[in-house]
Coordinates of N, CA and C in Angstrom, one line a residue:
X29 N 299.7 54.9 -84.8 CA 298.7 53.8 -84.9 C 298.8 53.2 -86.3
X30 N 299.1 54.2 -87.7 CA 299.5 53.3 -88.8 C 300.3 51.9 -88.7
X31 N 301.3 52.4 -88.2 CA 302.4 51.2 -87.8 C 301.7 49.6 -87.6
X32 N 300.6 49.9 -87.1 CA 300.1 48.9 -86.5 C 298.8 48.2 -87.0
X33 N 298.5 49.4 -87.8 CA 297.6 49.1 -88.8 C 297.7 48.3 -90.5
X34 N 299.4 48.5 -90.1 CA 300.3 48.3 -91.4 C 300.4 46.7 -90.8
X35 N 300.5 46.3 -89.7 CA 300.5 44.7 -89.3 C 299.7 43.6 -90.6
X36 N 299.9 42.7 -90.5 CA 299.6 41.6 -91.2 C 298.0 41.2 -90.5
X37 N 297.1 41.6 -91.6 CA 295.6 40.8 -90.7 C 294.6 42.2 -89.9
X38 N 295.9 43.3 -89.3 CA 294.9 44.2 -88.8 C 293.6 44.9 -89.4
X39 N 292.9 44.8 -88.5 CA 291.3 45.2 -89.4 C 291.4 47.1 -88.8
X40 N 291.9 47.1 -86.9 CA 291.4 48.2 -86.9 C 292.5 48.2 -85.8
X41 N 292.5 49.5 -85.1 CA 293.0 49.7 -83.8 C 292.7 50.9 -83.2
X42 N 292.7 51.1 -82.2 CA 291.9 52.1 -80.9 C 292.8 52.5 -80.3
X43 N 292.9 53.5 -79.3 CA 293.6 54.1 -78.5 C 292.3 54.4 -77.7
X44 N 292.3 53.5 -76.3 CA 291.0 54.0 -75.3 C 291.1 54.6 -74.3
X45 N 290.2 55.6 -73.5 CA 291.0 56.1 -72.7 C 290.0 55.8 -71.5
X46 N 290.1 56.3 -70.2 CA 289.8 56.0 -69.1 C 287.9 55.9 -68.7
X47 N 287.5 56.3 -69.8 CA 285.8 57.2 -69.4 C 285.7 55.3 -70.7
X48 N 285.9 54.6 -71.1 CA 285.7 53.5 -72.0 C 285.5 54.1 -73.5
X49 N 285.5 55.4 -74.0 CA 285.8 55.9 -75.1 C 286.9 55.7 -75.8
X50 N 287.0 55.3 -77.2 CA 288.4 55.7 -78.2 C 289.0 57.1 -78.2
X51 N 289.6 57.3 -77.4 CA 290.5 58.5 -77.8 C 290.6 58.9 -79.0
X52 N 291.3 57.8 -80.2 CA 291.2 57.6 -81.1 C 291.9 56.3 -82.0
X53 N 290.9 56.3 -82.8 CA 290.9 54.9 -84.2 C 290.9 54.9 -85.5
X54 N 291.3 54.1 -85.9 CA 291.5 54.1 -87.1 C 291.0 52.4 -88.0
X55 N 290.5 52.5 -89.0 CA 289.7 53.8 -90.0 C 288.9 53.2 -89.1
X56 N 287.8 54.8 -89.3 CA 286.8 55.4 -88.5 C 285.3 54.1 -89.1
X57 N 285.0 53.5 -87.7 CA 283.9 52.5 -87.9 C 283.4 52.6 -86.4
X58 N 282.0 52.4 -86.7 CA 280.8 52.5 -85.7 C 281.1 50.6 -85.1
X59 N 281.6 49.8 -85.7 CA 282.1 48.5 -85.1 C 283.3 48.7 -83.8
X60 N 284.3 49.9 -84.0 CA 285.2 50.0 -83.1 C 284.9 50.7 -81.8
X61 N 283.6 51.2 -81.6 CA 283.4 51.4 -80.8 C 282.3 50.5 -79.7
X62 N 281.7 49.8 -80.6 CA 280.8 49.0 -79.8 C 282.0 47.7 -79.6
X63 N 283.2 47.2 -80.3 CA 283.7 46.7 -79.4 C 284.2 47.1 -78.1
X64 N 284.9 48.5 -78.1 CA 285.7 48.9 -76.9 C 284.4 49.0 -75.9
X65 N 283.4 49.4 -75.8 CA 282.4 49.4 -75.1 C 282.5 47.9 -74.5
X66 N 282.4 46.6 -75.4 CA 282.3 45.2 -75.2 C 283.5 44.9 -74.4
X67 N 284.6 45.1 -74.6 CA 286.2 45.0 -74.1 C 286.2 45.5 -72.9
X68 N 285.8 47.0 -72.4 CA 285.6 47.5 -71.0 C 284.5 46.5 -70.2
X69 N 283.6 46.1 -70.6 CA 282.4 45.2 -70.0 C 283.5 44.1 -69.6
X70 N 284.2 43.5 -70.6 CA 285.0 42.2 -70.1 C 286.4 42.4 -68.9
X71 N 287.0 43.8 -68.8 CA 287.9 43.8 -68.2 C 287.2 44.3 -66.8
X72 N 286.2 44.7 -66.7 CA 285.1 44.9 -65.2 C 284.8 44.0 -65.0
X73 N 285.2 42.5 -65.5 CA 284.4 41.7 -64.8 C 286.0 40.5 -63.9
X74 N 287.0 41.7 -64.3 CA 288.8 40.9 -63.9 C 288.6 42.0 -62.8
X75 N 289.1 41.0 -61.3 CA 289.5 41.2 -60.4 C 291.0 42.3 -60.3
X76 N 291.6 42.1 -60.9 CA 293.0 43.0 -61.2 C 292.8 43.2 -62.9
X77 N 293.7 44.5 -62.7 CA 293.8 45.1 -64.2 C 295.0 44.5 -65.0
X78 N 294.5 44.1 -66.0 CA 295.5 43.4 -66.8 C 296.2 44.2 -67.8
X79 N 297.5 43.6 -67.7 CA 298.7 44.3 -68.4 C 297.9 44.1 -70.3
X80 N 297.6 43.0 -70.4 CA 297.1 42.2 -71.9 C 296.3 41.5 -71.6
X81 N 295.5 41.7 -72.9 CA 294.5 40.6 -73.1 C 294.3 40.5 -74.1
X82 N 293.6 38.8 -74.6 CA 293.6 38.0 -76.0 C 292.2 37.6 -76.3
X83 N 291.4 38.3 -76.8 CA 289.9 37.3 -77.2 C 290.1 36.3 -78.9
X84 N 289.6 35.6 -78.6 CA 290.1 34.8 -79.7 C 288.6 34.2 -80.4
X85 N 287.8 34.3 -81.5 CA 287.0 33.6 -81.7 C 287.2 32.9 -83.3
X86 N 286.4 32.3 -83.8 CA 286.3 31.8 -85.2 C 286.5 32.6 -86.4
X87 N 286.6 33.9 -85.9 CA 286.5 34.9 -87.0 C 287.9 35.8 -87.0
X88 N 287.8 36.0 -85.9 CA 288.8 37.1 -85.2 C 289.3 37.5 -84.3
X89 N 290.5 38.3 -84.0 CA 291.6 37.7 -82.8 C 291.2 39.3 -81.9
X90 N 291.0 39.8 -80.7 CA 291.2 41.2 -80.3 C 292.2 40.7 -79.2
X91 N 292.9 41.8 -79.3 CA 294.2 42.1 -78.6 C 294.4 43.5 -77.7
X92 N 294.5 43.2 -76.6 CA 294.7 44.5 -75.7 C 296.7 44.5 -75.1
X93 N 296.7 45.8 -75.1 CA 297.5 46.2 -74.0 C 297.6 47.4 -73.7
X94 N 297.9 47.5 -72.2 CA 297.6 48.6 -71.8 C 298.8 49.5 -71.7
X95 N 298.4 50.9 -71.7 CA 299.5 51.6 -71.7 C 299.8 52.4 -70.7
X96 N 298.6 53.1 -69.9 CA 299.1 53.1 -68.9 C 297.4 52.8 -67.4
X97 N 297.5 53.6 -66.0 CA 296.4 53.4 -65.8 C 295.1 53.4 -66.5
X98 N 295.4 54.8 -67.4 CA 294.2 55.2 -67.9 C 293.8 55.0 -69.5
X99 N 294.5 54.4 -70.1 CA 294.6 54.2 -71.4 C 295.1 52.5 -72.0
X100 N 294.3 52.1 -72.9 CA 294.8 50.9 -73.4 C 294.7 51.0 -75.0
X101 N 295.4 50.5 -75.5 CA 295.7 49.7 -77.4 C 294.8 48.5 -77.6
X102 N 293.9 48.6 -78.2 CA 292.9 47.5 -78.7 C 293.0 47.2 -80.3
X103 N 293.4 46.4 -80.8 CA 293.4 45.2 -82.3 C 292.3 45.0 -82.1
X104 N 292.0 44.7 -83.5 CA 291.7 43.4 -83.9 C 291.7 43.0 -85.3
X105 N 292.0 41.6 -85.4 CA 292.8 41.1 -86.9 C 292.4 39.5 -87.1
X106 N 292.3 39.4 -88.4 CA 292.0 38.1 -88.7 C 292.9 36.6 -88.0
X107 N 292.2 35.6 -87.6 CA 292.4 34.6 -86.9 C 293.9 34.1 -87.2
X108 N 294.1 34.7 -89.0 CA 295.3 33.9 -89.4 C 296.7 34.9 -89.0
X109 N 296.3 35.8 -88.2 CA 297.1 36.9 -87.2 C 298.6 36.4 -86.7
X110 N 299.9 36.3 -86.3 CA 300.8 36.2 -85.7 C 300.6 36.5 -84.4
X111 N 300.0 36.0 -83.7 CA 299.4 36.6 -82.2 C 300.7 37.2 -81.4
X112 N 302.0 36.3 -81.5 CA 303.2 37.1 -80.2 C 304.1 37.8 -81.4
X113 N 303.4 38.3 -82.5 CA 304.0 39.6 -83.4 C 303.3 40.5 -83.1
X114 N 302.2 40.6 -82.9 CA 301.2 41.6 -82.6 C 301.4 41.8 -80.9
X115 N 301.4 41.2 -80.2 CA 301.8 41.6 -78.9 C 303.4 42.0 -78.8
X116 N 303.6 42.1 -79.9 CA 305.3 42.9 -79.7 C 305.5 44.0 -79.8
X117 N 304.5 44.4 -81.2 CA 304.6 45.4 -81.4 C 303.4 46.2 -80.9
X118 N 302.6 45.7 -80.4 CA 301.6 46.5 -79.3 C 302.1 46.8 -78.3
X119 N 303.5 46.0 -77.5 CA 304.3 46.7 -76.3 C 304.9 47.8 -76.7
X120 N 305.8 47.8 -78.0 CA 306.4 48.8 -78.7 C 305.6 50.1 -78.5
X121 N 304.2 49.8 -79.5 CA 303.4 50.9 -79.6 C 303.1 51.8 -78.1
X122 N 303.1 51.0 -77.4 CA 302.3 51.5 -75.5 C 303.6 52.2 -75.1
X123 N 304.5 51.6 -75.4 CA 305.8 52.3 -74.5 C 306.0 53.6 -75.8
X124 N 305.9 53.7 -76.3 CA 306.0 54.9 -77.6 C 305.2 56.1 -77.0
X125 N 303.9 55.1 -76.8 CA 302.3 56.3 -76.2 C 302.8 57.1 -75.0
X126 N 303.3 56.2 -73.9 CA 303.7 56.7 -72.5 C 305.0 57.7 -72.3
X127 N 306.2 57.4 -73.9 CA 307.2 58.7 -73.9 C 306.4 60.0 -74.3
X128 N 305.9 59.6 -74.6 CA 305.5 60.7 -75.8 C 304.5 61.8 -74.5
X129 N 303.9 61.3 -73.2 CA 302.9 61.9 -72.1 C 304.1 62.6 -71.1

């Protein structure tokens, strides 16, 4: 998860697992978990489970991908972010997570 944290703009990143808890994140903030909490609310409300997902506001970009059923990779990084750099290397990162099980 350094790797990723080493990205340009990353504020944080999460590894979630199936119960809507962080498995684990980095650096450790009471914000990363009330987002994944927020992020689970938004993917309950998608008819199919999505591979990715992009929230984008005025401030800041959050970035999902999932790794596998039961686990997803959650960003998030400032607006001025590389958005399909970070979704590259968030595929990288997931397919890393999945050798590694």
């Amino acid at each position: 998860m350094q790797d990723l944290l080493g990205q340009d703009e990353v504020e944080w990143v999460a590894l979630v697992g199936p119960d809507a808890l962080p498995i684990d994140f980095t650096p450790k903030s009471k914000v990363v978990e009330a987002a994944v909490s927020m992020w689970f609310g938004l993917d309950s409300l998608l008819e199919d489970v999505p591979v990715r997902m992009l929230l984008r506001t005025s401030e800041a970009l959050m970035l999902a991908h999932r790794v596998d059923e039961n686990r997803l990779l959650l960003i998030q990084s400032g607006v001025g972010a590389n958005v399909g750099a970070l979704r590259s290397v968030l595929e990288n990162a997931a397919g890393r997570i999945v050798d590694l099980a």
